[in-house]
Amino acid sequence: MNRIKKLQNRFSNNNIDSFLITSSKNIYYLTRFNGDAGILFISLRKATLITDYRFQGEIVERVENARVYLTKKSYIDALASQRTIKRKKRMGFESRDISYKFYWDLRKRMDWLKFKSFDSFVESLRLKKEEDEIQNIARACEIGNKVFSDILEYIKPGVREIEIAAEMEYRMKKYGGEKTSFDTIVASGIRSSVPHGTASLKKVKKGEFITLDFGTYYNGYASDMTRTVFLGTPSNKDKKIYDTVYYAQKRAREAVEEGIKLKYLDEVARDYIKKSGFGEYFSHSLGHGVGLDVHEAPIVSYKNNDGIIEKGMVFTIEPGIYLPGYQGVRIEDTVAILDKKIKILTNSKRELIVL
Ligand SMILES: [Mn+2]
């Protein structure tokens, strides 16, 4: 069933007769429109993508499941001019996406409508991926695997983190990625003790962990992976930190199974890290969903009491240990829940790589 139809089927239960989609990711998900401006008006039987002439031609020609309405007016004026909207009474909208100003402009311009906010009307569909979506994520992850194997020979004492990041990003595009799915993290030495430390002008040197956390988009779908390598000779303490993260990640990865609670995975990794004496240094959730957004539902966390692993989900497993003032290690894979099968999409070597 097409995705817009699925949404329309939910209208009556939610007591609305129309819905306004403003999130560009959600518009892409529903129509394949990949311009960066436009709104999608969905009524019970129709869907209209309102956008402007900047996107005429190739970009609007690929739109599926919606009629395209090109306008020179503001989108709100164009929406108000739609023939059917006068008969509408209650319109849903995406509360996470629109600005306060846009909301009031809508209300002023269409004062006969009642507006009802929703915070994951489309995202709840996106939670479980279809086959082609998983293939796109898998392709994006494959690009990540290639970039990682390329970059190892480039990492040498004296090279700046930002140069390593630039080389990685260049290769992501060279291998078919559209753009990075977030700012590439290259964090070395003491900087690796901050979980999300981007890439700086710092030069890498011997005796340091280097955390590489990166991703790209393929056909609009993101990848996300992390590997931590060592430059020089690791001390026993370094090896212990790495092994702890490695086995915590392995246990969680091997525990993935359709039908169990997501929070159980977090507990598997967290318990192992606690038993090894580093419990207080694993300071974030185990993972997150990956799709059109690099961070989306589901949250893989001990705080997620209800979430169950279901077919079609794609999420990360990324435990880490961050010793303040010292160094840190994180290993992250993206896994997909297929029909009675679990597939790890990021298969670069996980054992400690010493450069
Ligand atoms: Mn991640």
mmCIF file of C-alpha atoms and ligand atoms in Angstrom:
data_model
loop_
_atom_site.group_PDB
_atom_site.id
_atom_site.type_symbol
_atom_site.label_atom_id
_atom_site.label_comp_id
_atom_site.label_asym_id
_atom_site.label_seq_id
_atom_site.Cartn_x
_atom_site.Cartn_y
_atom_site.Cartn_z
ATOM 1 C CA MET A 1 0.000 0.000 0.000
ATOM 2 C CA ASN A 2 1.379 3.401 -0.795
ATOM 3 C CA ARG A 3 2.576 5.368 2.180
ATOM 4 C CA ILE A 4 0.185 8.282 1.707
ATOM 5 C CA LYS A 5 -2.746 5.861 1.685
ATOM 6 C CA LYS A 6 -1.518 4.478 5.018
ATOM 7 C CA LEU A 7 -1.637 7.967 6.473
ATOM 8 C CA GLN A 8 -5.069 8.708 5.039
ATOM 9 C CA ASN A 9 -6.365 5.529 6.664
ATOM 10 C CA ARG A 10 -5.441 6.975 10.035
ATOM 11 C CA PHE A 11 -7.322 10.247 9.583
ATOM 12 C CA SER A 12 -10.670 9.275 11.042
ATOM 13 C CA ASN A 13 -9.219 7.654 14.174
ATOM 14 C CA ASN A 14 -7.268 10.819 14.790
ATOM 15 C CA ASN A 15 -10.267 13.037 14.151
ATOM 16 C CA ILE A 16 -8.743 15.004 11.264
ATOM 17 C CA ASP A 17 -9.767 15.404 7.624
ATOM 18 C CA SER A 18 -6.443 16.644 6.273
ATOM 19 C CA PHE A 19 -2.762 16.775 7.121
ATOM 20 C CA LEU A 20 0.023 19.190 6.285
ATOM 21 C CA ILE A 21 3.487 17.672 5.916
ATOM 22 C CA THR A 22 6.314 20.191 6.209
ATOM 23 C CA SER A 23 9.350 18.043 7.078
ATOM 24 C CA SER A 24 11.453 17.691 3.926
ATOM 25 C CA LYS A 25 12.508 14.163 4.947
ATOM 26 C CA ASN A 26 8.889 13.152 5.352
ATOM 27 C CA ILE A 27 7.933 14.744 2.027
ATOM 28 C CA TYR A 28 10.724 12.753 0.383
ATOM 29 C CA TYR A 29 9.574 9.583 2.130
ATOM 30 C CA LEU A 30 6.028 10.043 0.852
ATOM 31 C CA THR A 31 6.604 11.427 -2.652
ATOM 32 C CA ARG A 32 10.303 11.150 -3.645
ATOM 33 C CA PHE A 33 10.423 14.929 -3.991
ATOM 34 C CA ASN A 34 13.952 15.906 -3.030
ATOM 35 C CA GLY A 35 13.826 19.674 -3.441
ATOM 36 C CA ASP A 36 14.639 21.534 -0.259
ATOM 37 C CA ALA A 37 11.443 23.628 -0.071
ATOM 38 C CA GLY A 38 7.796 22.691 -0.339
ATOM 39 C CA ILE A 39 4.786 21.514 1.654
ATOM 40 C CA LEU A 40 2.585 18.485 1.148
ATOM 41 C CA PHE A 41 -1.158 18.839 1.685
ATOM 42 C CA ILE A 42 -2.959 15.542 2.158
ATOM 43 C CA SER A 43 -6.739 15.247 2.194
ATOM 44 C CA LEU A 44 -8.749 12.047 2.412
ATOM 45 C CA ARG A 45 -8.464 11.269 -1.282
ATOM 46 C CA LYS A 46 -5.727 13.504 -2.643
ATOM 47 C CA ALA A 47 -2.221 14.701 -1.996
ATOM 48 C CA THR A 48 -0.828 17.952 -3.374
ATOM 49 C CA LEU A 49 2.799 18.952 -3.247
ATOM 50 C CA ILE A 50 3.067 22.734 -3.211
ATOM 51 C CA THR A 51 6.457 24.025 -4.262
ATOM 52 C CA ASP A 52 7.930 26.709 -6.508
ATOM 53 C CA TYR A 53 9.462 27.084 -9.943
ATOM 54 C CA ARG A 54 13.033 26.563 -8.743
ATOM 55 C CA PHE A 55 12.247 22.847 -8.794
ATOM 56 C CA GLN A 56 10.429 22.597 -12.111
ATOM 57 C CA GLY A 57 11.653 19.933 -14.493
ATOM 58 C CA GLU A 58 13.663 16.975 -13.295
ATOM 59 C CA ILE A 59 12.936 17.400 -9.597
ATOM 60 C CA VAL A 60 9.144 17.632 -9.791
ATOM 61 C CA GLU A 61 8.946 15.047 -12.567
ATOM 62 C CA ARG A 62 10.084 12.350 -10.151
ATOM 63 C CA VAL A 63 7.304 13.063 -7.665
ATOM 64 C CA GLU A 64 5.116 10.021 -6.965
ATOM 65 C CA ASN A 65 1.705 9.686 -5.353
ATOM 66 C CA ALA A 66 0.983 13.419 -5.302
ATOM 67 C CA ARG A 67 -0.102 16.108 -7.728
ATOM 68 C CA VAL A 68 2.408 18.960 -8.058
ATOM 69 C CA TYR A 69 1.258 22.548 -7.694
ATOM 70 C CA LEU A 70 3.917 25.110 -8.610
ATOM 71 C CA THR A 71 3.358 28.565 -7.201
ATOM 72 C CA LYS A 72 4.807 32.056 -7.248
ATOM 73 C CA LYS A 73 2.887 32.939 -4.095
ATOM 74 C CA SER A 74 3.873 32.043 -0.555
ATOM 75 C CA TYR A 75 3.214 28.385 0.249
ATOM 76 C CA ILE A 76 0.592 29.385 2.791
ATOM 77 C CA ASP A 77 -1.284 31.511 0.246
ATOM 78 C CA ALA A 78 -1.021 28.687 -2.275
ATOM 79 C CA LEU A 79 -2.394 26.253 0.285
ATOM 80 C CA ALA A 80 -5.297 28.561 1.132
ATOM 81 C CA SER A 81 -6.140 28.774 -2.567
ATOM 82 C CA GLN A 82 -6.606 25.004 -2.935
ATOM 83 C CA ARG A 83 -10.172 24.315 -4.002
ATOM 84 C CA THR A 84 -10.888 21.622 -1.426
ATOM 85 C CA ILE A 85 -9.388 23.267 1.609
ATOM 86 C CA LYS A 86 -12.416 25.485 2.212
ATOM 87 C CA ARG A 87 -14.421 22.373 3.092
ATOM 88 C CA LYS A 88 -11.854 21.068 5.576
ATOM 89 C CA LYS A 89 -12.365 21.368 9.298
ATOM 90 C CA ARG A 90 -9.435 19.827 11.160
ATOM 91 C CA MET A 91 -5.908 19.701 9.853
ATOM 92 C CA GLY A 92 -3.034 17.793 11.418
ATOM 93 C CA PHE A 93 0.466 19.231 11.292
ATOM 94 C CA GLU A 94 3.975 18.221 12.299
ATOM 95 C CA SER A 95 4.704 19.903 15.604
ATOM 96 C CA ARG A 96 8.399 19.022 15.549
ATOM 97 C CA ASP A 97 8.933 20.668 12.242
ATOM 98 C CA ILE A 98 7.168 23.991 11.835
ATOM 99 C CA SER A 99 8.215 27.271 13.371
ATOM 100 C CA TYR A 100 6.060 29.251 15.753
ATOM 101 C CA LYS A 101 5.699 31.940 13.093
ATOM 102 C CA PHE A 102 4.610 29.470 10.406
ATOM 103 C CA TYR A 103 1.998 28.065 12.775
ATOM 104 C CA TRP A 104 0.469 31.480 13.457
ATOM 105 C CA ASP A 105 0.595 32.428 9.790
ATOM 106 C CA LEU A 106 -1.318 29.238 8.986
ATOM 107 C CA ARG A 107 -3.932 29.959 11.635
ATOM 108 C CA LYS A 108 -4.402 33.531 10.515
ATOM 109 C CA ARG A 109 -4.683 32.692 6.836
ATOM 110 C CA MET A 110 -7.027 29.692 7.308
ATOM 111 C CA ASP A 111 -9.106 30.772 10.253
ATOM 112 C CA TRP A 112 -11.939 28.321 9.496
ATOM 113 C CA LEU A 113 -9.638 25.374 10.260
ATOM 114 C CA LYS A 114 -8.831 23.772 13.567
ATOM 115 C CA PHE A 115 -5.231 22.612 13.805
ATOM 116 C CA LYS A 116 -4.100 19.494 15.633
ATOM 117 C CA SER A 117 -0.431 18.801 16.360
ATOM 118 C CA PHE A 118 1.226 15.407 15.869
ATOM 119 C CA ASP A 119 4.772 14.584 16.795
ATOM 120 C CA SER A 120 5.463 11.411 14.836
ATOM 121 C CA PHE A 121 2.612 10.835 12.400
ATOM 122 C CA VAL A 122 4.967 9.914 9.547
ATOM 123 C CA GLU A 123 7.948 8.900 11.685
ATOM 124 C CA SER A 124 5.932 6.011 13.099
ATOM 125 C CA LEU A 125 5.749 4.595 9.561
ATOM 126 C CA ARG A 126 9.443 5.221 8.977
ATOM 127 C CA LEU A 127 10.300 3.125 12.037
ATOM 128 C CA LYS A 128 9.987 -0.091 10.033
ATOM 129 C CA LYS A 129 11.810 0.043 6.743
ATOM 130 C CA GLU A 130 10.813 -1.565 3.475
ATOM 131 C CA GLU A 131 13.274 -3.637 1.501
ATOM 132 C CA ASP A 132 14.414 -0.871 -0.843
ATOM 133 C CA GLU A 133 15.048 1.429 2.104
ATOM 134 C CA ILE A 134 17.243 -1.164 3.788
ATOM 135 C CA GLN A 135 19.111 -1.630 0.511
ATOM 136 C CA ASN A 136 19.844 2.091 0.368
ATOM 137 C CA ILE A 137 21.108 2.116 3.949
ATOM 138 C CA ALA A 138 23.197 -0.964 3.170
ATOM 139 C CA ARG A 139 24.751 0.812 0.159
ATOM 140 C CA ALA A 140 25.546 3.845 2.304
ATOM 141 C CA CYS A 141 27.160 1.536 4.892
ATOM 142 C CA GLU A 142 29.148 -0.206 2.165
ATOM 143 C CA ILE A 143 30.607 3.171 1.182
ATOM 144 C CA GLY A 144 31.556 3.648 4.845
ATOM 145 C CA ASN A 145 33.350 0.296 4.923
ATOM 146 C CA LYS A 146 35.393 1.239 1.851
ATOM 147 C CA VAL A 147 36.270 4.665 3.231
ATOM 148 C CA PHE A 148 37.479 3.092 6.469
ATOM 149 C CA SER A 149 39.753 0.618 4.740
ATOM 150 C CA ASP A 150 41.190 3.440 2.579
ATOM 151 C CA ILE A 151 41.862 5.845 5.387
ATOM 152 C CA LEU A 152 44.048 3.588 7.518
ATOM 153 C CA GLU A 153 47.182 4.169 5.447
ATOM 154 C CA TYR A 154 46.599 7.905 5.598
ATOM 155 C CA ILE A 155 46.696 8.082 9.411
ATOM 156 C CA LYS A 156 50.271 8.923 10.443
ATOM 157 C CA PRO A 157 51.844 10.954 13.242
ATOM 158 C CA GLY A 158 51.647 14.661 12.428
ATOM 159 C CA VAL A 159 48.499 14.543 10.260
ATOM 160 C CA ARG A 160 45.715 16.813 11.483
ATOM 161 C CA GLU A 161 42.335 15.370 12.494
ATOM 162 C CA ILE A 162 40.606 17.734 10.081
ATOM 163 C CA GLU A 163 42.780 16.481 7.197
ATOM 164 C CA ILE A 164 41.785 12.899 7.973
ATOM 165 C CA ALA A 165 38.131 13.991 8.046
ATOM 166 C CA ALA A 166 38.528 15.783 4.699
ATOM 167 C CA GLU A 167 40.101 12.695 3.097
ATOM 168 C CA MET A 168 37.262 10.561 4.409
ATOM 169 C CA GLU A 169 34.588 12.940 3.144
ATOM 170 C CA TYR A 170 36.233 13.154 -0.274
ATOM 171 C CA ARG A 171 36.177 9.376 -0.518
ATOM 172 C CA MET A 172 32.549 9.154 0.622
ATOM 173 C CA LYS A 173 31.554 11.233 -2.400
ATOM 174 C CA LYS A 174 33.975 9.472 -4.710
ATOM 175 C CA TYR A 175 32.313 6.162 -3.847
ATOM 176 C CA GLY A 176 28.832 7.491 -4.577
ATOM 177 C CA GLY A 177 27.721 9.063 -1.319
ATOM 178 C CA GLU A 178 25.624 12.233 -1.680
ATOM 179 C CA LYS A 179 26.944 14.108 1.334
ATOM 180 C CA THR A 180 27.976 13.304 4.877
ATOM 181 C CA SER A 181 25.113 12.352 7.169
ATOM 182 C CA PHE A 182 26.713 14.430 9.972
ATOM 183 C CA ASP A 183 29.976 16.258 10.589
ATOM 184 C CA THR A 184 32.702 13.630 10.494
ATOM 185 C CA ILE A 185 34.226 12.944 13.891
ATOM 186 C CA VAL A 186 37.968 12.379 14.072
ATOM 187 C CA ALA A 187 38.923 12.583 17.733
ATOM 188 C CA SER A 188 42.421 11.642 18.849
ATOM 189 C CA GLY A 189 44.098 11.248 22.228
ATOM 190 C CA ILE A 190 42.456 13.261 24.978
ATOM 191 C CA ARG A 191 39.845 14.478 22.477
ATOM 192 C CA SER A 192 38.581 10.892 22.124
ATOM 193 C CA SER A 193 37.395 11.114 25.741
ATOM 194 C CA VAL A 194 34.591 13.418 24.561
ATOM 195 C CA PRO A 195 31.926 11.246 22.882
ATOM 196 C CA HIS A 196 31.122 13.754 20.116
ATOM 197 C CA GLY A 197 34.283 15.708 19.538
ATOM 198 C CA THR A 198 34.081 16.506 15.741
ATOM 199 C CA ALA A 199 37.492 16.988 14.032
ATOM 200 C CA SER A 200 39.963 19.686 15.006
ATOM 201 C CA LEU A 201 43.315 21.101 13.900
ATOM 202 C CA LYS A 202 45.037 18.829 16.400
ATOM 203 C CA LYS A 203 47.721 16.583 14.945
ATOM 204 C CA VAL A 204 47.521 12.884 15.729
ATOM 205 C CA LYS A 205 50.503 11.356 17.464
ATOM 206 C CA LYS A 206 51.849 8.060 18.774
ATOM 207 C CA GLY A 207 50.251 6.672 21.912
ATOM 208 C CA GLU A 208 46.775 7.839 20.958
ATOM 209 C CA PHE A 209 43.409 6.310 20.216
ATOM 210 C CA ILE A 210 41.740 7.866 17.188
ATOM 211 C CA THR A 211 37.969 7.626 17.026
ATOM 212 C CA LEU A 212 36.477 7.832 13.531
ATOM 213 C CA ASP A 213 32.685 8.280 13.524
ATOM 214 C CA PHE A 214 31.234 8.999 10.122
ATOM 215 C CA GLY A 215 28.427 8.454 7.652
ATOM 216 C CA THR A 216 27.059 9.358 4.275
ATOM 217 C CA TYR A 217 23.759 9.432 2.399
ATOM 218 C CA TYR A 218 22.846 7.145 -0.471
ATOM 219 C CA ASN A 219 19.506 7.810 -2.221
ATOM 220 C CA GLY A 220 18.578 9.937 0.772
ATOM 221 C CA TYR A 221 19.370 7.198 3.320
ATOM 222 C CA ALA A 222 22.064 7.573 5.950
ATOM 223 C CA SER A 223 24.844 5.361 7.224
ATOM 224 C CA ASP A 224 26.573 5.599 10.578
ATOM 225 C CA MET A 225 29.615 3.737 11.857
ATOM 226 C CA THR A 226 32.481 4.186 14.295
ATOM 227 C CA ARG A 227 35.856 2.548 14.582
ATOM 228 C CA THR A 228 38.618 3.448 17.023
ATOM 229 C CA VAL A 229 42.198 2.709 15.982
ATOM 230 C CA PHE A 230 45.489 3.068 17.864
ATOM 231 C CA LEU A 231 48.603 4.859 16.679
ATOM 232 C CA GLY A 232 51.830 3.498 18.169
ATOM 233 C CA THR A 233 51.911 0.928 20.947
ATOM 234 C CA PRO A 234 48.898 0.627 23.269
ATOM 235 C CA SER A 235 49.504 0.255 27.021
ATOM 236 C CA ASN A 236 47.808 -2.472 29.036
ATOM 237 C CA LYS A 237 45.274 0.097 30.210
ATOM 238 C CA ASP A 238 44.516 1.068 26.601
ATOM 239 C CA LYS A 239 44.061 -2.585 25.655
ATOM 240 C CA LYS A 240 41.757 -3.140 28.599
ATOM 241 C CA ILE A 241 39.554 -0.188 27.630
ATOM 242 C CA TYR A 242 39.413 -1.345 24.028
ATOM 243 C CA ASP A 243 38.687 -4.983 24.871
ATOM 244 C CA THR A 244 35.907 -3.984 27.222
ATOM 245 C CA VAL A 245 34.164 -1.936 24.526
ATOM 246 C CA TYR A 246 34.840 -4.638 21.962
ATOM 247 C CA TYR A 247 33.254 -7.432 23.996
ATOM 248 C CA ALA A 248 30.375 -5.249 25.189
ATOM 249 C CA GLN A 249 29.610 -4.395 21.569
ATOM 250 C CA LYS A 250 29.998 -8.006 20.451
ATOM 251 C CA ARG A 251 27.637 -9.274 23.143
ATOM 252 C CA ALA A 252 24.996 -6.692 22.299
ATOM 253 C CA ARG A 253 25.387 -7.384 18.570
ATOM 254 C CA GLU A 254 24.986 -11.117 19.123
ATOM 255 C CA ALA A 255 21.961 -10.572 21.343
ATOM 256 C CA VAL A 256 19.962 -8.837 18.599
ATOM 257 C CA GLU A 257 16.802 -10.814 17.973
ATOM 258 C CA GLU A 258 13.368 -10.019 16.649
ATOM 259 C CA GLY A 259 10.761 -9.791 19.420
ATOM 260 C CA ILE A 260 12.993 -8.862 22.355
ATOM 261 C CA LYS A 261 13.057 -5.469 24.030
ATOM 262 C CA LEU A 262 15.446 -2.871 22.655
ATOM 263 C CA LYS A 263 16.460 -1.919 26.165
ATOM 264 C CA TYR A 264 17.721 -5.444 26.742
ATOM 265 C CA LEU A 265 20.537 -4.812 24.218
ATOM 266 C CA ASP A 266 21.571 -1.705 26.117
ATOM 267 C CA GLU A 267 21.597 -3.704 29.345
ATOM 268 C CA VAL A 268 23.735 -6.466 27.849
ATOM 269 C CA ALA A 269 26.448 -3.976 26.864
ATOM 270 C CA ARG A 270 26.092 -1.810 29.952
ATOM 271 C CA ASP A 271 26.279 -4.728 32.383
ATOM 272 C CA TYR A 272 29.451 -5.975 30.753
ATOM 273 C CA ILE A 273 31.077 -2.537 30.956
ATOM 274 C CA LYS A 274 29.972 -2.179 34.597
ATOM 275 C CA LYS A 275 31.432 -5.549 35.535
ATOM 276 C CA SER A 276 34.721 -4.501 33.969
ATOM 277 C CA GLY A 277 34.795 -1.453 36.254
ATOM 278 C CA PHE A 278 34.096 1.242 33.645
ATOM 279 C CA GLY A 279 30.350 1.576 34.240
ATOM 280 C CA GLU A 280 30.321 5.294 34.966
ATOM 281 C CA TYR A 281 32.245 6.053 31.777
ATOM 282 C CA PHE A 282 29.625 4.750 29.332
ATOM 283 C CA SER A 283 27.631 7.936 29.339
ATOM 284 C CA HIS A 284 25.148 7.618 26.479
ATOM 285 C CA SER A 285 22.537 5.245 25.074
ATOM 286 C CA LEU A 286 23.594 2.114 23.219
ATOM 287 C CA GLY A 287 22.181 3.215 19.884
ATOM 288 C CA HIS A 288 19.554 4.819 17.689
ATOM 289 C CA GLY A 289 17.570 4.182 14.536
ATOM 290 C CA VAL A 290 19.054 5.066 11.135
ATOM 291 C CA GLY A 291 17.086 5.920 7.999
ATOM 292 C CA LEU A 292 16.350 9.157 6.203
ATOM 293 C CA ASP A 293 17.723 10.765 9.345
ATOM 294 C CA VAL A 294 20.948 9.544 10.848
ATOM 295 C CA HIS A 295 19.322 9.736 14.272
ATOM 296 C CA GLU A 296 15.718 8.583 14.340
ATOM 297 C CA ALA A 297 13.462 6.123 16.121
ATOM 298 C CA PRO A 298 13.904 3.688 17.766
ATOM 299 C CA ILE A 299 16.066 4.707 20.721
ATOM 300 C CA VAL A 300 18.172 1.750 21.842
ATOM 301 C CA SER A 301 18.399 2.576 25.500
ATOM 302 C CA TYR A 302 17.681 1.270 28.982
ATOM 303 C CA LYS A 303 15.265 4.213 29.146
ATOM 304 C CA ASN A 304 13.118 2.801 26.337
ATOM 305 C CA ASN A 305 10.740 0.642 28.329
ATOM 306 C CA ASP A 306 8.359 -0.417 25.590
ATOM 307 C CA GLY A 307 10.321 -0.664 22.346
ATOM 308 C CA ILE A 308 10.501 -4.145 20.834
ATOM 309 C CA ILE A 309 12.851 -5.202 18.041
ATOM 310 C CA GLU A 310 10.718 -5.622 14.939
ATOM 311 C CA LYS A 311 11.283 -6.655 11.356
ATOM 312 C CA GLY A 312 12.329 -3.680 9.236
ATOM 313 C CA MET A 313 14.097 -1.791 11.998
ATOM 314 C CA VAL A 314 17.591 -0.484 11.378
ATOM 315 C CA PHE A 315 19.591 0.786 14.323
ATOM 316 C CA THR A 316 23.098 1.224 15.690
ATOM 317 C CA ILE A 317 24.952 -0.548 18.486
ATOM 318 C CA GLU A 318 27.625 1.771 19.793
ATOM 319 C CA PRO A 319 28.910 1.341 23.325
ATOM 320 C CA GLY A 320 31.819 3.498 24.412
ATOM 321 C CA ILE A 321 34.101 4.201 27.345
ATOM 322 C CA TYR A 322 35.310 7.772 27.855
ATOM 323 C CA LEU A 323 37.855 8.368 30.601
ATOM 324 C CA PRO A 324 37.894 12.103 31.372
ATOM 325 C CA GLY A 325 41.352 13.590 30.947
ATOM 326 C CA TYR A 326 42.596 10.385 29.341
ATOM 327 C CA GLN A 327 41.190 8.789 26.190
ATOM 328 C CA GLY A 328 38.087 7.084 24.898
ATOM 329 C CA VAL A 329 36.947 4.235 22.666
ATOM 330 C CA ARG A 330 33.706 3.631 20.761
ATOM 331 C CA ILE A 331 32.761 0.899 18.292
ATOM 332 C CA GLU A 332 29.568 1.344 16.303
ATOM 333 C CA ASP A 333 27.759 -0.890 13.851
ATOM 334 C CA THR A 334 24.463 -0.492 12.048
ATOM 335 C CA VAL A 335 22.213 -3.567 12.048
ATOM 336 C CA ALA A 336 19.095 -4.349 10.042
ATOM 337 C CA ILE A 337 16.290 -6.664 11.121
ATOM 338 C CA LEU A 338 15.345 -8.649 8.034
ATOM 339 C CA ASP A 339 12.832 -11.428 7.636
ATOM 340 C CA LYS A 340 13.944 -13.899 10.345
ATOM 341 C CA LYS A 341 17.507 -12.722 9.911
ATOM 342 C CA ILE A 342 19.786 -10.096 11.404
ATOM 343 C CA LYS A 343 22.212 -8.349 9.089
ATOM 344 C CA ILE A 344 25.151 -6.241 10.197
ATOM 345 C CA LEU A 345 25.647 -3.584 7.524
ATOM 346 C CA THR A 346 28.984 -2.200 8.712
ATOM 347 C CA ASN A 347 31.491 -5.009 8.592
ATOM 348 C CA SER A 348 34.865 -3.286 8.823
ATOM 349 C CA LYS A 349 37.271 -5.015 11.189
ATOM 350 C CA ARG A 350 36.352 -4.517 14.845
ATOM 351 C CA GLU A 351 39.438 -5.989 16.509
ATOM 352 C CA LEU A 352 41.948 -3.341 17.584
ATOM 353 C CA ILE A 353 43.868 -1.974 14.620
ATOM 354 C CA VAL A 354 47.313 -0.728 15.614
ATOM 355 C CA LEU A 355 48.910 1.643 13.106
HETATM 356 MN MN MN B 1 25.569 6.788 15.811
#
